[in-house]
PDB file of C-alpha atoms (C1' of nucleotides) in Angstrom:
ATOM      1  CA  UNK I 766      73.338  34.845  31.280  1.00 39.00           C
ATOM      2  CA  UNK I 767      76.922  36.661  30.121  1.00 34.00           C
ATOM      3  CA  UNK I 768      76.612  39.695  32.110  1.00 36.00           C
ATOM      4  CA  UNK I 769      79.671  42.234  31.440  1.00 38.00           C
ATOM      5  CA  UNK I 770      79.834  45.884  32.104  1.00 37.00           C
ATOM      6  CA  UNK I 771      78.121  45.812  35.539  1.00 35.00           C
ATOM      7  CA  UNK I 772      78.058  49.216  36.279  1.00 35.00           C
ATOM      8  CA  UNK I 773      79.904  51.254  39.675  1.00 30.00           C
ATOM      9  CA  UNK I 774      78.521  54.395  38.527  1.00 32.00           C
ATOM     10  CA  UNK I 775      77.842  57.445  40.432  1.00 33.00           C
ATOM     11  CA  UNK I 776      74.689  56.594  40.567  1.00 39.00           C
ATOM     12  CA  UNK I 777      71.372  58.758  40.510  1.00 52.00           C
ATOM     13  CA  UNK I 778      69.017  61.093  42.328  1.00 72.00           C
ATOM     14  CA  UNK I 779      66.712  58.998  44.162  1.00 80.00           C
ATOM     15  CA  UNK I 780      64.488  59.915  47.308  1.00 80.00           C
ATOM     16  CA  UNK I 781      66.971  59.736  50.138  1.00 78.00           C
ATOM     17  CA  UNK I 782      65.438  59.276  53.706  1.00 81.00           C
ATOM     18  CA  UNK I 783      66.799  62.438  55.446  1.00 63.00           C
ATOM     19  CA  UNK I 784      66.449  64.422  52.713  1.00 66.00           C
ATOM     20  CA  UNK I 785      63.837  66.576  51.337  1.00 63.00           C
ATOM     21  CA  UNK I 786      61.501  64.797  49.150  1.00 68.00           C
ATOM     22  CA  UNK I 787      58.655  65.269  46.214  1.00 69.00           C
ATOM     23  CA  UNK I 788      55.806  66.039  48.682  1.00 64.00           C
ATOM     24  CA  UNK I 789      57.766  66.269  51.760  1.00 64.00           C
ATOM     25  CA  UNK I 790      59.977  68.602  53.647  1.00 61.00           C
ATOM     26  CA  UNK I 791      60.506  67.011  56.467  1.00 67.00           C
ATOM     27  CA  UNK I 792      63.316  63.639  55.770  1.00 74.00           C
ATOM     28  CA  UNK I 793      60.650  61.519  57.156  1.00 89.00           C
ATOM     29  CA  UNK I 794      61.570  57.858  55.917  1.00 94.00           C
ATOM     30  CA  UNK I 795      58.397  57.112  55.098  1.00 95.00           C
ATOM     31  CA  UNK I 796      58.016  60.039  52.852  1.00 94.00           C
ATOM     32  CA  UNK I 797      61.071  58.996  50.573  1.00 94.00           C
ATOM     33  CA  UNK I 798      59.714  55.956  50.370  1.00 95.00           C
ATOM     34  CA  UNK I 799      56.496  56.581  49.065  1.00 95.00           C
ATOM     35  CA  UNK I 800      58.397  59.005  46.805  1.00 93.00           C
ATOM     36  CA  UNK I 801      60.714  55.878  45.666  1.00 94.00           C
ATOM     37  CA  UNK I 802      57.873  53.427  45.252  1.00 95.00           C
ATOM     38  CA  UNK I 803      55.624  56.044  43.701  1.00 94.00           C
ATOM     39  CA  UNK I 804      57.781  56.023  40.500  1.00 94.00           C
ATOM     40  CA  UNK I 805      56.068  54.532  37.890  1.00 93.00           C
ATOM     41  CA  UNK I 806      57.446  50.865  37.413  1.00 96.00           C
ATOM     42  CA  UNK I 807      59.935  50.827  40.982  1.00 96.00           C
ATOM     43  CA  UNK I 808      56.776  48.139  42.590  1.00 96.00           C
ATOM     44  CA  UNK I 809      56.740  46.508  39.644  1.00 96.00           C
ATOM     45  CA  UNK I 810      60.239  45.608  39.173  1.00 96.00           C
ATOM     46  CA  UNK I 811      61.053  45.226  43.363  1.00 97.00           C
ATOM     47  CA  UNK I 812      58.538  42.654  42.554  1.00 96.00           C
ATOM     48  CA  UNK I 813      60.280  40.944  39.150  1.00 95.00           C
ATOM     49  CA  UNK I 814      63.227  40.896  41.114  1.00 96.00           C
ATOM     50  CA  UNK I 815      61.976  39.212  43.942  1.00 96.00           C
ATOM     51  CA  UNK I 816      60.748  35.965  41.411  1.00 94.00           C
ATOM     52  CA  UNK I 817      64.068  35.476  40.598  1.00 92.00           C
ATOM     53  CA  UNK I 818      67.467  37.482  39.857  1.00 94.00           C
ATOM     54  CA  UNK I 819      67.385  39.202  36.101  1.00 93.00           C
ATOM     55  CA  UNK I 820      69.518  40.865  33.998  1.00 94.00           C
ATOM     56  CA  UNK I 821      68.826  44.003  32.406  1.00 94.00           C
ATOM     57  CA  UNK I 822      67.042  42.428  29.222  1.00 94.00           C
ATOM     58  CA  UNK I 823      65.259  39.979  31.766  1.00 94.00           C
ATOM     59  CA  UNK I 824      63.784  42.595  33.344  1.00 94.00           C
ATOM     60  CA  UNK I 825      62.782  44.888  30.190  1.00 94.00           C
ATOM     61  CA  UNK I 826      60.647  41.392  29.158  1.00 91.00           C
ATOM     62  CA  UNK I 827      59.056  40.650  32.396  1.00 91.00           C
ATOM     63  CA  UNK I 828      57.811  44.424  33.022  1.00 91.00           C
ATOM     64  CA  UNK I 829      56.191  43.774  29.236  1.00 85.00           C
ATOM     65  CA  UNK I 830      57.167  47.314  27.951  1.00 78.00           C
ATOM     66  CA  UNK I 831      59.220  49.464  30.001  1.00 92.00           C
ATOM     67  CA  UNK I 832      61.635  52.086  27.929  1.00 94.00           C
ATOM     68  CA  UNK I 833      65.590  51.051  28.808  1.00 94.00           C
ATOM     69  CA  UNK I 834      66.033  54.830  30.048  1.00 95.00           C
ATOM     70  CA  UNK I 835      63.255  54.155  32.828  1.00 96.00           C
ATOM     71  CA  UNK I 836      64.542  50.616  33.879  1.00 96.00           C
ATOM     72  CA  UNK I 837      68.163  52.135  34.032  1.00 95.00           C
ATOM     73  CA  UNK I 838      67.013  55.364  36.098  1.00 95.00           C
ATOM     74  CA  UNK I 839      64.900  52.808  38.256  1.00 95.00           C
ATOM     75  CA  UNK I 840      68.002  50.573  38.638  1.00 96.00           C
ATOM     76  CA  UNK I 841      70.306  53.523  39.684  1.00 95.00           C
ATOM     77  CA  UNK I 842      67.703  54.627  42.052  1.00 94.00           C
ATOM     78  CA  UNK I 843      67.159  51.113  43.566  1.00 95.00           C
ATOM     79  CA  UNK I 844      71.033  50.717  44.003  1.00 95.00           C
ATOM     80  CA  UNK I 845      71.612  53.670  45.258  1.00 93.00           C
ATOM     81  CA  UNK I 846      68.996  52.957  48.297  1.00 95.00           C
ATOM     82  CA  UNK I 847      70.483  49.561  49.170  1.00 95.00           C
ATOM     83  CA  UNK I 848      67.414  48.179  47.803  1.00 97.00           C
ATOM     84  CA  UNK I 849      68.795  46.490  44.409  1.00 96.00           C
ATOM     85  CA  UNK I 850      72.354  45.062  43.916  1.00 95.00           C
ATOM     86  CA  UNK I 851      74.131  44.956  40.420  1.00 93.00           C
ATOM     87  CA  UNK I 852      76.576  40.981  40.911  1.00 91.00           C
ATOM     88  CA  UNK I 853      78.766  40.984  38.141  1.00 82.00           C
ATOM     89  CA  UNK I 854      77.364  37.513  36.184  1.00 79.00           C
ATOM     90  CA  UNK I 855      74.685  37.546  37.966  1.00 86.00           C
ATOM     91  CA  UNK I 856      72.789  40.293  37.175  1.00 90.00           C
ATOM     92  CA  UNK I 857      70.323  42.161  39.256  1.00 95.00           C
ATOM     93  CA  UNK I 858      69.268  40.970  42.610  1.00 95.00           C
ATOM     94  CA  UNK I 859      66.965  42.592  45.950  1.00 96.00           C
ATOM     95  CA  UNK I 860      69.797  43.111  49.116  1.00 96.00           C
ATOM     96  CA  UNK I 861      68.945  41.786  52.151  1.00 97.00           C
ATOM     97  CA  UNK I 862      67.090  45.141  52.913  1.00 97.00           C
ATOM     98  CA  UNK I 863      65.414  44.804  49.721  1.00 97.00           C
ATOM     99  CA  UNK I 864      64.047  41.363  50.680  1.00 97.00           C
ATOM    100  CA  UNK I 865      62.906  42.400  53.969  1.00 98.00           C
ATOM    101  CA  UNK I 866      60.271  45.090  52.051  1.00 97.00           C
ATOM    102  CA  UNK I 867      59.109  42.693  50.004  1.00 98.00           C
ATOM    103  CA  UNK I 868      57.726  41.009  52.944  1.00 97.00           C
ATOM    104  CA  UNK I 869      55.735  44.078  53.450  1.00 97.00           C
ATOM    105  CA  UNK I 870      54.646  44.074  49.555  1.00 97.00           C
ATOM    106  CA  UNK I 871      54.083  40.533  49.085  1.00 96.00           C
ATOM    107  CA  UNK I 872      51.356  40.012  51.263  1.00 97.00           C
ATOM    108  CA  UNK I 873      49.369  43.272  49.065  1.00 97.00           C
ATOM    109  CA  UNK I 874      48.648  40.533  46.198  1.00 96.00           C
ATOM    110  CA  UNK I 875      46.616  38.246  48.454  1.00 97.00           C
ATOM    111  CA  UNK I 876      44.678  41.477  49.711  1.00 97.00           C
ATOM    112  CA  UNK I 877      44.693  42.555  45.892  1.00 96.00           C
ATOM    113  CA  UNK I 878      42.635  39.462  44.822  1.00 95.00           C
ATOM    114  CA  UNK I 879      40.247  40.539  47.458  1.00 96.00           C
ATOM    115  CA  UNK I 880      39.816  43.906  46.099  1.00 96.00           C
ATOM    116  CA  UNK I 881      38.971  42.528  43.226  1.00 94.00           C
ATOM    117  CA  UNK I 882      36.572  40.162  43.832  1.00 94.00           C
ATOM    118  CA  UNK I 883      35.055  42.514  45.890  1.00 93.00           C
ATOM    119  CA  UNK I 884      35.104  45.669  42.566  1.00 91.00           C
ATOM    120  CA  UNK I 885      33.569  42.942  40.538  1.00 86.00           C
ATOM    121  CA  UNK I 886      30.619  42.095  42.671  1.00 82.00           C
ATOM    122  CA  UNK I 887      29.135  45.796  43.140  1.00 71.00           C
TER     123      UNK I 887
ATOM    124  CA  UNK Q 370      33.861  71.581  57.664  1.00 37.00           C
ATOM    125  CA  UNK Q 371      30.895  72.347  55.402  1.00 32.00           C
ATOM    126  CA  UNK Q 372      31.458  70.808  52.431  1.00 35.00           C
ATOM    127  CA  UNK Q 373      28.998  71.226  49.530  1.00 36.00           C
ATOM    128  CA  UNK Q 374      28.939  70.102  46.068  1.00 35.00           C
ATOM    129  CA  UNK Q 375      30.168  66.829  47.224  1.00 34.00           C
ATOM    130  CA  UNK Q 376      31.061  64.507  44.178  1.00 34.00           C
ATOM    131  CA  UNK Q 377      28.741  62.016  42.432  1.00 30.00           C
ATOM    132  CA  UNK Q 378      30.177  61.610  38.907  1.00 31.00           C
ATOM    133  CA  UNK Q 379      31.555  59.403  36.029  1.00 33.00           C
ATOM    134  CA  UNK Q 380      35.228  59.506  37.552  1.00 39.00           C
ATOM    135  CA  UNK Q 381      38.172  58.567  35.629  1.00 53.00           C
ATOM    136  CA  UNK Q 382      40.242  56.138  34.430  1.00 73.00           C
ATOM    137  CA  UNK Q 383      42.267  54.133  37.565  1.00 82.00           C
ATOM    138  CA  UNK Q 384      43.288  50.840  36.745  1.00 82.00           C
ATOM    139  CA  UNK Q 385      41.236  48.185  37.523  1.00 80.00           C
ATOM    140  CA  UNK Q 386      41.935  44.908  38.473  1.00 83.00           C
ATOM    141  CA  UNK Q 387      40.056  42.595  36.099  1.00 66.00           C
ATOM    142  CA  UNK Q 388      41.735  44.761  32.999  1.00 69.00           C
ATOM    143  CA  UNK Q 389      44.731  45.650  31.060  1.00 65.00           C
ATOM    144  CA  UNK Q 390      46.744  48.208  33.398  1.00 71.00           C
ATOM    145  CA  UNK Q 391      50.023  49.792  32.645  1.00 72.00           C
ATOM    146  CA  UNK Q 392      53.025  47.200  32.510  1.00 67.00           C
ATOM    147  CA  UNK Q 393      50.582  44.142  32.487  1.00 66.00           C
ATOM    148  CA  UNK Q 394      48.284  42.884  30.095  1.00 64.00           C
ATOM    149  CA  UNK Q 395      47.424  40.118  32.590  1.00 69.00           C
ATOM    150  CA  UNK Q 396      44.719  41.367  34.767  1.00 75.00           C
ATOM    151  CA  UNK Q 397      46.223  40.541  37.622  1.00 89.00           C
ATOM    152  CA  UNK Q 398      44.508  42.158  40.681  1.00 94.00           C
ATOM    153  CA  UNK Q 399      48.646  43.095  42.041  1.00 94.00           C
ATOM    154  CA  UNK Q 400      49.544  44.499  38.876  1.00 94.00           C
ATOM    155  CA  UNK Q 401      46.398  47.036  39.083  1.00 94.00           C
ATOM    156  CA  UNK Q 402      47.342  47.890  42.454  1.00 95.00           C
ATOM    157  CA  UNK Q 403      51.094  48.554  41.309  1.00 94.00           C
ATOM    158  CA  UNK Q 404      49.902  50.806  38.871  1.00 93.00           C
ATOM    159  CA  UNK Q 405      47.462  52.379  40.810  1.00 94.00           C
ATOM    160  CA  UNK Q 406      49.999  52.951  44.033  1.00 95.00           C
ATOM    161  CA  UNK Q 407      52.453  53.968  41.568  1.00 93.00           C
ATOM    162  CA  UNK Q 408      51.332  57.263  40.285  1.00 93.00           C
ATOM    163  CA  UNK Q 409      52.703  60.066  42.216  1.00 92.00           C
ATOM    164  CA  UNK Q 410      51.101  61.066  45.347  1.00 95.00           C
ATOM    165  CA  UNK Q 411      48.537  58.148  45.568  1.00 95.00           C
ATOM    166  CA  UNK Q 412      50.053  56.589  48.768  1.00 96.00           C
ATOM    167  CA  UNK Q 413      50.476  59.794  49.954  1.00 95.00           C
ATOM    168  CA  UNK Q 414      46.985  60.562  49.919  1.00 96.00           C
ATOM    169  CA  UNK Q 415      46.226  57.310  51.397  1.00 96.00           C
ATOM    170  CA  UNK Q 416      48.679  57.759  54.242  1.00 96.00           C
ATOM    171  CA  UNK Q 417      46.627  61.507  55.494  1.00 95.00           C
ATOM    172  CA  UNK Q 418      43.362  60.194  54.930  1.00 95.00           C
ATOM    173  CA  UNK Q 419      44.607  57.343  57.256  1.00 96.00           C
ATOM    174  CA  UNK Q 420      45.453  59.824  59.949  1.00 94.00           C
ATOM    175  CA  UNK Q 421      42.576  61.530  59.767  1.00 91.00           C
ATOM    176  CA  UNK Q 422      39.426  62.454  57.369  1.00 93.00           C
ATOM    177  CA  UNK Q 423      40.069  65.388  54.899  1.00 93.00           C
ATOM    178  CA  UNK Q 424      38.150  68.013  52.999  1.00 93.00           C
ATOM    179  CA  UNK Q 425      40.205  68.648  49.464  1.00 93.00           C
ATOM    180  CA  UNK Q 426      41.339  71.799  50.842  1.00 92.00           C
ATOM    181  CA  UNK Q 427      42.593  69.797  54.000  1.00 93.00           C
ATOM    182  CA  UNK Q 428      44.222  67.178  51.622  1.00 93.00           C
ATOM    183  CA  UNK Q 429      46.002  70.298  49.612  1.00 93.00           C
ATOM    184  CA  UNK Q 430      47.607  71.546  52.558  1.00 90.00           C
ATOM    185  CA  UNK Q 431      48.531  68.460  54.370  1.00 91.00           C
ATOM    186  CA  UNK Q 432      50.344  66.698  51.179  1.00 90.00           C
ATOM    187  CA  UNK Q 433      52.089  70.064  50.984  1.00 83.00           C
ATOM    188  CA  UNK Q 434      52.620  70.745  47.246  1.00 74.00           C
ATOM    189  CA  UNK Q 435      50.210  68.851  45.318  1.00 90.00           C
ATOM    190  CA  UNK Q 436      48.287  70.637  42.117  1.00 92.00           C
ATOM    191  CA  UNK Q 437      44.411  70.300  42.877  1.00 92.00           C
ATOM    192  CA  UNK Q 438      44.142  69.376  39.202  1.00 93.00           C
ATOM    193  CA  UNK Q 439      46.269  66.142  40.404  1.00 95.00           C
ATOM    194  CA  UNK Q 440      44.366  65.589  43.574  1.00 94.00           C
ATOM    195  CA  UNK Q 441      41.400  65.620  42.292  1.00 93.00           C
ATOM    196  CA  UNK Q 442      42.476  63.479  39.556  1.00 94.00           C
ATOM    197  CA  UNK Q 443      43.610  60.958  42.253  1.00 94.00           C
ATOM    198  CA  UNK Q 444      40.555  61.183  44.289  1.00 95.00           C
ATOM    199  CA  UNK Q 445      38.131  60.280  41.461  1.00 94.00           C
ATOM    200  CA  UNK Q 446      40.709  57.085  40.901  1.00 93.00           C
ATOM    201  CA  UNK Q 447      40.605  56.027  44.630  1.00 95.00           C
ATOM    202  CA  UNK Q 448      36.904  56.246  44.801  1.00 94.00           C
ATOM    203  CA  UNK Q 449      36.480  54.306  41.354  1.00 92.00           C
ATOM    204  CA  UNK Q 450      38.333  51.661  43.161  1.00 94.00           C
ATOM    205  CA  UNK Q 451      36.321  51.681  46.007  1.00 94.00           C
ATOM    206  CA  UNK Q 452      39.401  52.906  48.852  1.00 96.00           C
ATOM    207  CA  UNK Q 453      38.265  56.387  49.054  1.00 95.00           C
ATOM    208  CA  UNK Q 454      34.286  57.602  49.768  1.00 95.00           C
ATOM    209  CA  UNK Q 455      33.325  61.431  49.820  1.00 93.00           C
ATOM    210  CA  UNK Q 456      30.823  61.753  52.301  1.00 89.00           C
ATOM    211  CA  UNK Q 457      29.016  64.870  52.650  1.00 81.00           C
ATOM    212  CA  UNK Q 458      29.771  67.408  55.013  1.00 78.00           C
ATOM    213  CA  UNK Q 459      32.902  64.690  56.350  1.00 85.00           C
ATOM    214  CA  UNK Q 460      35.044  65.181  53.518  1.00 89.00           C
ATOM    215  CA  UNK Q 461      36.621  62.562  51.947  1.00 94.00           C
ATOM    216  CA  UNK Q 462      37.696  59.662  54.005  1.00 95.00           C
ATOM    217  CA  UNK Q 463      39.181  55.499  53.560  1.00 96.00           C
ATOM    218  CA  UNK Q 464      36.190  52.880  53.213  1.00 96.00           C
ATOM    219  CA  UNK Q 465      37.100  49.640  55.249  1.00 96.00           C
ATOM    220  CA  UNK Q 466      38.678  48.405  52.178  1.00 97.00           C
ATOM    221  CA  UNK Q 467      41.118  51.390  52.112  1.00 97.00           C
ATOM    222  CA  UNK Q 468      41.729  50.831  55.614  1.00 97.00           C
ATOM    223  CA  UNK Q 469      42.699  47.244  55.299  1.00 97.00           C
ATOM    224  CA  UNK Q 470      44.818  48.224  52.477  1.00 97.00           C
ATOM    225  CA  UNK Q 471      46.382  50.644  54.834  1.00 97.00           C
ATOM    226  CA  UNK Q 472      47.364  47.741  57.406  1.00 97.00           C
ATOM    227  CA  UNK Q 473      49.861  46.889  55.013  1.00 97.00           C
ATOM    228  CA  UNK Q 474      51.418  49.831  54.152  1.00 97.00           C
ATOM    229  CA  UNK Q 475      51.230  51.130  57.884  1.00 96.00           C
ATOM    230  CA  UNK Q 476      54.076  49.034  59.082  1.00 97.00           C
ATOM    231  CA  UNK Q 477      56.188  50.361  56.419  1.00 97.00           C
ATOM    232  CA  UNK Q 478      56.697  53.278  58.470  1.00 96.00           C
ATOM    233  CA  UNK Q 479      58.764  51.410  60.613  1.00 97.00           C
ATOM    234  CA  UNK Q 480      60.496  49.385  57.787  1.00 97.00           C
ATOM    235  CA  UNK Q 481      61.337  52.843  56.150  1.00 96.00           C
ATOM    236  CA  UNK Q 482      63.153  53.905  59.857  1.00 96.00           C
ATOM    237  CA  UNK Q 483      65.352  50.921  59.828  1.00 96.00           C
ATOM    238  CA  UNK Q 484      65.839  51.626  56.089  1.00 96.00           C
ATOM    239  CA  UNK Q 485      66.845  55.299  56.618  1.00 94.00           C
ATOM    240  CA  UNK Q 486      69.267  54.288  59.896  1.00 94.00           C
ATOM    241  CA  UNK Q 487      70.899  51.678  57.611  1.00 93.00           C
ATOM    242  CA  UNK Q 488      71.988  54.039  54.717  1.00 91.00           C
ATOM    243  CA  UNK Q 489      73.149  56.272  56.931  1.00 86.00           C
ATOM    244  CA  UNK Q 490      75.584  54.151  58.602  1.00 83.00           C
ATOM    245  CA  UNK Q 491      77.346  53.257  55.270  1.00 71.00           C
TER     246      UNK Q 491
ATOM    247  C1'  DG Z 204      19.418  90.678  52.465  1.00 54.18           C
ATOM    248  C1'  DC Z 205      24.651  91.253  51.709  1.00 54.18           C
ATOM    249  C1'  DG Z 206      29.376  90.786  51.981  1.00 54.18           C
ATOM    250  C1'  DT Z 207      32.832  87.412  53.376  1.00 54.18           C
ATOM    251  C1'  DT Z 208      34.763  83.052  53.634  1.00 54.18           C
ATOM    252  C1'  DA Z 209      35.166  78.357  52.480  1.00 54.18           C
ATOM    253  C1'  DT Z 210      34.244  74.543  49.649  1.00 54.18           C
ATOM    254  C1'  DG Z 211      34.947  71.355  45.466  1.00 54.18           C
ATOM    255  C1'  DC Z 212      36.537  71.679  41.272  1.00 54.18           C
ATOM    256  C1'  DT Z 213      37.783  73.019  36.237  1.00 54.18           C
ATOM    257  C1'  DA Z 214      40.520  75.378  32.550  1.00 54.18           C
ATOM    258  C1'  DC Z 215      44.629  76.478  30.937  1.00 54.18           C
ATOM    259  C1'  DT Z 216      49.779  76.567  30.212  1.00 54.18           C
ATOM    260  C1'  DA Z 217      54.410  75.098  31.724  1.00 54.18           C
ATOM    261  C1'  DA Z 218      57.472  71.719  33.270  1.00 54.18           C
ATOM    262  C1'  DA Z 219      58.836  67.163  34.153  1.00 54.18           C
ATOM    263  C1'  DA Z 220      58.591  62.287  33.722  1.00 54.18           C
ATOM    264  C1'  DT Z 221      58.124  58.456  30.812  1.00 54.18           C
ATOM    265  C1'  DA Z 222      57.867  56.041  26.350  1.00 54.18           C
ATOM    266  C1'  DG Z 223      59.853  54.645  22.006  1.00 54.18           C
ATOM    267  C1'  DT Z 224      63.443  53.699  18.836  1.00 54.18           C
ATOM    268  C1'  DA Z 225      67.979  53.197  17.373  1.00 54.18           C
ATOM    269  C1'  DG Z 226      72.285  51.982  18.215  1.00 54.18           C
ATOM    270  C1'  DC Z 227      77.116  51.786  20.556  1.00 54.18           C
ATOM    271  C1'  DA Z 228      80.851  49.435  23.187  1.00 54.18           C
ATOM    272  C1'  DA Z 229      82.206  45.382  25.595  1.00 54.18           C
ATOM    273  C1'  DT Z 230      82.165  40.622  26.254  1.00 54.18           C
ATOM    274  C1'  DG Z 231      81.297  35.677  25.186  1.00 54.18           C
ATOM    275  C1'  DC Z 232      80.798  32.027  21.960  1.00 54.18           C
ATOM    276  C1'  DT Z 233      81.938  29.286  17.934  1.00 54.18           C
TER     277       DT Z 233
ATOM    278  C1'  DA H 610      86.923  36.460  12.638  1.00 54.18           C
ATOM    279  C1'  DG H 611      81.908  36.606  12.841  1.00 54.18           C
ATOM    280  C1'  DC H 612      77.822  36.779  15.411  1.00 54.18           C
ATOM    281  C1'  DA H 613      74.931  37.082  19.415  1.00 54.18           C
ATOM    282  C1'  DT H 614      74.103  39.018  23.960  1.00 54.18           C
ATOM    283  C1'  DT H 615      74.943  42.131  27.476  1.00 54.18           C
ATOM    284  C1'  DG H 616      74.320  46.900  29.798  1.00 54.18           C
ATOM    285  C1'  DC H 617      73.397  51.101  28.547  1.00 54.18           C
ATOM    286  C1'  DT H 618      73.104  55.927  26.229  1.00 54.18           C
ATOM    287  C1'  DA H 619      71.254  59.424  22.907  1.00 54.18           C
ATOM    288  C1'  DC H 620      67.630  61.294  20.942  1.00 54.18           C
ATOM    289  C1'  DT H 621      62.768  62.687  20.031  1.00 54.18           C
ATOM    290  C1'  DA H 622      57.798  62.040  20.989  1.00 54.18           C
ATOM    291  C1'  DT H 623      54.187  61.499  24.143  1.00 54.18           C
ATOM    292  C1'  DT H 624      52.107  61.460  28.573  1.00 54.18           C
ATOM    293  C1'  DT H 625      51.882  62.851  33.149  1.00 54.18           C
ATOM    294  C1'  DT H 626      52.267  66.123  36.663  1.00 54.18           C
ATOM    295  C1'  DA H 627      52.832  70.857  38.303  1.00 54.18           C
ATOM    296  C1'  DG H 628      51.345  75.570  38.761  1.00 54.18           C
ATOM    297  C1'  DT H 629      48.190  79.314  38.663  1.00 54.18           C
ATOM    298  C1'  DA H 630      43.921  81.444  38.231  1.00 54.18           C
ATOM    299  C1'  DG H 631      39.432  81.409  38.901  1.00 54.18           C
ATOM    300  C1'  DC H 632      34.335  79.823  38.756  1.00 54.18           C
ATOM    301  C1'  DA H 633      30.105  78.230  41.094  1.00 54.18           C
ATOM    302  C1'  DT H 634      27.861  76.869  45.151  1.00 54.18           C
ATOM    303  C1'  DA H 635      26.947  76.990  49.909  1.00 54.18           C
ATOM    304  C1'  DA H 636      27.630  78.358  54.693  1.00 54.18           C
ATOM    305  C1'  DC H 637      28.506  82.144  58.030  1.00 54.18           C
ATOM    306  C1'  DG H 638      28.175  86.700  60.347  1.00 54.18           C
ATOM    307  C1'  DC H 639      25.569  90.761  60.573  1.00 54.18           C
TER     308       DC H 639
END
DNA sequence: GCGTTATGCTACTAAAATAGTAGCAATGCT
DNA sequence: AGCATTGCTACTATTTTAGTAGCATAACGC
């Protein structure tokens, strides 16, 4: 990829531990979290991103048919949590911290295939 | 709590692994589960019922803000998929497969503590 | 019985989030 | 220069979620 115009914006409103979140008064981390991952798409593309580094057009294809405005607001909301970093040429990649959730979410698809098995055979 | 009236009916429309879910034509079981933990107060819900069985009204109060319209909307979808059971005159509470599912997002409290001290330090 | 309270839940409208489409500005390539 | 690709915005349409009120049933106290 030819990735220009990496971005250094001012970035968006996502759930910020601390803070006062959809569903939550109290800054509990755990509560801005499940407000972050409870967007529609943010799971999805933590997980694209943690395949393999994409650019913006990358990542519209492999989330099949996400609108750009989402994926951008997702994006800004991901950065802005240390969770997503924007490498000029590089496109998008997880941080260090990002990585380190995935471990928690990566495990889910083994205990998805169970669920599954286990929906079909009732 | 005396719960009556106690649910027994077509439910709704979660995603199901096995079928086309929002983002993913594939079927696969983690893409279901991304859609389904995706919609807004969904691992909320799971995360009370964790700590402790709820009636509706209990659930109501504990998430704080949520519409019953949406609750009830996500209960039906966590029972369809077999992580939620309403059991009469206990409310509604995690079958063993919600619990399991819940040993992976449990630790996440943590994870979101580190996350939280991490952002603030930059 | 009778009023009170609590339960699960629906109906309805308003607000917010997301989708969908088109297209711009900047860069790279030839 | 000409063309493709990039990140991204603007705009409207659709879907989802919120918010409020209230119904119907059952339990409770008296």
């Amino acid at each position: 990829m030819t990735s220009t115009q990496l971005p250094s914006s001012p970035l968006s409103d996502a759930p910020l531990p601390g803070e006062k979140v959809r569903g939550s008064e109290s800054g509990r981390p755990i509560m801005a979290l499940f407000d972050l991952l409870g967007r529609r798409w943010t799971m999805r593309i933590l997980w694209e991103l943690n395949q393999n580094n994409c650019t913006f057009r990358e990542l519209q294809q492999s989330c099949g048919k996400i609108s750009p405005t989402v994926l951008n607001q997702r994006l800004k909301d991901l950065r802005e949590v240390a969770l997503v970093i924007a490498v000029d040429k590089q496109g998008y990649q997880l941080t260090e911290t990002g990585k380190s959730l995935m471990l928690h979410i990566e495990p889910m698809r083994d205990w998805a295939q169970d669920w599954a098995d286990q929906l079909k055979h009732k």
